[in-house]
Tab-separated table of C-alpha atoms in Angstrom:
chain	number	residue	atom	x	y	z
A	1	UNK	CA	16.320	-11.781	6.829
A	2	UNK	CA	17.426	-8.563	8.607
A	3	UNK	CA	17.931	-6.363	5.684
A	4	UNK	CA	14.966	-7.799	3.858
A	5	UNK	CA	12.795	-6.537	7.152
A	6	UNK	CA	14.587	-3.272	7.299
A	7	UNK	CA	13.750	-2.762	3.645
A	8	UNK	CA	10.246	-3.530	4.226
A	9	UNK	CA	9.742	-1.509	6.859
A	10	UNK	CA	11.327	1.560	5.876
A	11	UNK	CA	8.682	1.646	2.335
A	12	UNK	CA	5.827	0.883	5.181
A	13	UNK	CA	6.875	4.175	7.538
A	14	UNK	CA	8.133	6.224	3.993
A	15	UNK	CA	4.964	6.214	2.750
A	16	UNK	CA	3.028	6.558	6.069
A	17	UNK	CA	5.606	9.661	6.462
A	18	UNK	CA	4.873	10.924	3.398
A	19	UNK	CA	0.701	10.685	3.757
A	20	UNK	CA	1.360	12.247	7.137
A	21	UNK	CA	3.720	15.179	5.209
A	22	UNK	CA	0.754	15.930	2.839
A	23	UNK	CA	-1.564	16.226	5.881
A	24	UNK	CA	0.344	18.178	7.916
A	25	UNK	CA	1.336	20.924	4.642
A	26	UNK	CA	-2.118	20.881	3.043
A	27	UNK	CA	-3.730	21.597	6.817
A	28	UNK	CA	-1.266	23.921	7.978
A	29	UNK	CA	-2.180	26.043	4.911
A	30	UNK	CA	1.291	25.818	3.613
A	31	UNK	CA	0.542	24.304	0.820
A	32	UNK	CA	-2.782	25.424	-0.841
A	33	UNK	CA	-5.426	23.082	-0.850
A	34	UNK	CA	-8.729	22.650	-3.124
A	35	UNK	CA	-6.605	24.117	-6.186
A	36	UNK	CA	-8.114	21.709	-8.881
A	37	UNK	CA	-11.676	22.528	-7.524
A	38	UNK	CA	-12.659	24.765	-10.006
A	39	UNK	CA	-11.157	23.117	-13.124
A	40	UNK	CA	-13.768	20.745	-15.110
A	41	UNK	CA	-15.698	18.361	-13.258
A	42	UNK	CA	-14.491	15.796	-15.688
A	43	UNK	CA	-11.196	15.651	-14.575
A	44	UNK	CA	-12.292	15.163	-10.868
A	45	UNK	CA	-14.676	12.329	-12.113
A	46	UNK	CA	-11.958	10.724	-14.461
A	47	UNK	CA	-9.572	10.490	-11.056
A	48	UNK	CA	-12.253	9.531	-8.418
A	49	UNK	CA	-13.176	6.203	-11.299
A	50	UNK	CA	-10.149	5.041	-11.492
A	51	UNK	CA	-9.165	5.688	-8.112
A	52	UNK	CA	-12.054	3.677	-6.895
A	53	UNK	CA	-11.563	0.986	-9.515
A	54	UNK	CA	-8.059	0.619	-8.733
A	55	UNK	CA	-8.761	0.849	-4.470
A	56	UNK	CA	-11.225	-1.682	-5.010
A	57	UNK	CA	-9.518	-4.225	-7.088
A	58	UNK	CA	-5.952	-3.863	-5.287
A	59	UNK	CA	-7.102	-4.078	-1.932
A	60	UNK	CA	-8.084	-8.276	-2.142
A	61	UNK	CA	-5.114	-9.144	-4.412
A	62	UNK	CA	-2.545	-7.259	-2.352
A	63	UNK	CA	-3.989	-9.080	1.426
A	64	UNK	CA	-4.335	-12.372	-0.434
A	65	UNK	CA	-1.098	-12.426	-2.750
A	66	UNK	CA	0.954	-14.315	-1.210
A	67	UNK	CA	-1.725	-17.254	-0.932
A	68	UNK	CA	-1.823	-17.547	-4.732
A	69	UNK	CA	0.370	-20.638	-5.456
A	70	UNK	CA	2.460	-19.121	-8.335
A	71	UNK	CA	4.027	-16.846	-5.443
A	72	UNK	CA	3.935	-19.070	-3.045
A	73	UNK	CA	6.082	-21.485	-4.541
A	74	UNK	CA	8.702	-18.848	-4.643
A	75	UNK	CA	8.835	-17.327	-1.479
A	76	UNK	CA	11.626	-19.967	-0.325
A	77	UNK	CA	14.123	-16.970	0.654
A	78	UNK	CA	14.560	-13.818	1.757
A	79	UNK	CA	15.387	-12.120	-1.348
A	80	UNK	CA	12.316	-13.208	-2.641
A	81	UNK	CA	10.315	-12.059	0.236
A	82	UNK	CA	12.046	-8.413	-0.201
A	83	UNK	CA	10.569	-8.788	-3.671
A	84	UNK	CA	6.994	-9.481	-3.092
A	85	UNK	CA	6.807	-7.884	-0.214
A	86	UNK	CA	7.605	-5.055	-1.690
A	87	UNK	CA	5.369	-5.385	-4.206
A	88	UNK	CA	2.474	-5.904	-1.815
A	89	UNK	CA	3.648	-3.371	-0.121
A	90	UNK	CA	3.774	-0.878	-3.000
A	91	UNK	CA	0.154	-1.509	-4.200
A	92	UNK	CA	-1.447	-0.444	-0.928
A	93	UNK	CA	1.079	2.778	-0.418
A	94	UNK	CA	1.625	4.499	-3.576
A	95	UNK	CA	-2.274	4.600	-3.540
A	96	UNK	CA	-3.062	5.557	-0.496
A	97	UNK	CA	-0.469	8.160	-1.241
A	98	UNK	CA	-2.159	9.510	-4.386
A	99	UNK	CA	-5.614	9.227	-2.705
A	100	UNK	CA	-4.341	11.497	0.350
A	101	UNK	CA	-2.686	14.278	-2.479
A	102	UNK	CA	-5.848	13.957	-4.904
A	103	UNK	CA	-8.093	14.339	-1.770
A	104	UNK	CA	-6.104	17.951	-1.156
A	105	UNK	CA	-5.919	18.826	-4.569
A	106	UNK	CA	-9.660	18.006	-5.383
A	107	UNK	CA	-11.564	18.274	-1.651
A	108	UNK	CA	-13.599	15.613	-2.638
A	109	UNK	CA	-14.187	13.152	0.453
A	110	UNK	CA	-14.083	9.886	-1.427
A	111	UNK	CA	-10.072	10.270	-2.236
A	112	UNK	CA	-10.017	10.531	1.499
A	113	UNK	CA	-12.061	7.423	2.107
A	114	UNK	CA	-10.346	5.802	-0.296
A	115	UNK	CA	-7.161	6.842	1.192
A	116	UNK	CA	-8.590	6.083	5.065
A	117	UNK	CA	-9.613	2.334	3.724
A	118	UNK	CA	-5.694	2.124	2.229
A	119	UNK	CA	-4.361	3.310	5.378
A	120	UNK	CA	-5.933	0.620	7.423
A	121	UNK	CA	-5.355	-2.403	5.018
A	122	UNK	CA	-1.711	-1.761	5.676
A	123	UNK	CA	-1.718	-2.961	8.878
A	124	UNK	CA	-2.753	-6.269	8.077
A	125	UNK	CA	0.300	-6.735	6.022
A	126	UNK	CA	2.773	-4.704	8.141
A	127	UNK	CA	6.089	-5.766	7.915
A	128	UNK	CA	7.441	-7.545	11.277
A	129	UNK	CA	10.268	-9.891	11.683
A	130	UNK	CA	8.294	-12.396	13.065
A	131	UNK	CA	5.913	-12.146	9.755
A	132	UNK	CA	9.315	-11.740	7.850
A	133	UNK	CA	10.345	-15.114	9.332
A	134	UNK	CA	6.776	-17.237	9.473
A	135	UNK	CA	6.423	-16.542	5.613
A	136	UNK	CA	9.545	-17.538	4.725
A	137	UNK	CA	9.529	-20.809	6.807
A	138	UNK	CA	6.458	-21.451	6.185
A	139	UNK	CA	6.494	-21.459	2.893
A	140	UNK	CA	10.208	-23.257	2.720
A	141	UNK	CA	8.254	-26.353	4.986
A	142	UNK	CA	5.303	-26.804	2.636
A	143	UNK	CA	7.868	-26.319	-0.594
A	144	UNK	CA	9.704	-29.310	0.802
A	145	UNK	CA	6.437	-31.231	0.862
């Protein structure tokens, strides 16, 4: 259970780190910001759709996945919770991550909304060992019912 809470939190502060990275470059003017401003406006408009498609559709599944019986049934160990907890993890961070560099590259608010909203689902599925430990048990108590 200790490596598979390790694992999970190290993907939860990477991608924080590397949100926080972009911010910190992008603001301190090391990196240039607003570059894909002037390109088309279709571009912009094909990202911000399926951005907000994808932000809006990942958010529910990824706070309520492991409530839908299929995975349920098979979060009995820690290996599987490294799994799908990484899974859950990964479809909140890799788009708040491309929200926070489209946001830069674009300057167009709603990528960081988008990215904000992300940010703060997160912490409702941090990664702690006690969390670690209650879904595993729990789930291993109701499997033996």
């Amino acid at each position: 259970m200790r490596r598979t809470y390790k694992v999970l939190n190290a993907i939860f502060i990477a991608s924080l780190c590397i949100s926080a990275a972009m911010v910190l470059l992008f603001e301190t003017d090391i990196l240039p910001d607003g570059i894909c401003h002037t390109a088309t406006g279709a571009s912009e408009f094909v990202w911000a759709t399926v951005m907000e498609l994808l932000t809006i559709c990942i958010i529910p599944v990824a706070l309520r996945l492991f409530r839908f019986r299929h995975i349920a049934e098979r979060l009995v160990s820690a290996e599987a919770l490294l799994n799908w907890g990484a899974l859950r993890l990964l479809m909140l961070c890799v788009p708040m991550v491309l929200n926070t560099l489209l946001y830069y590259m674009y300057m167009n608010v709603a990528f960081g909304y988008m990215g904000i909203i992300l940010f703060l689902c997160l912490f409702f599925i941090m990664p702690t060992r006690a969390r670690c430990e209650s879904e595993v048990v729990k789930r291993d108590v109701e499997h033996k019912k």
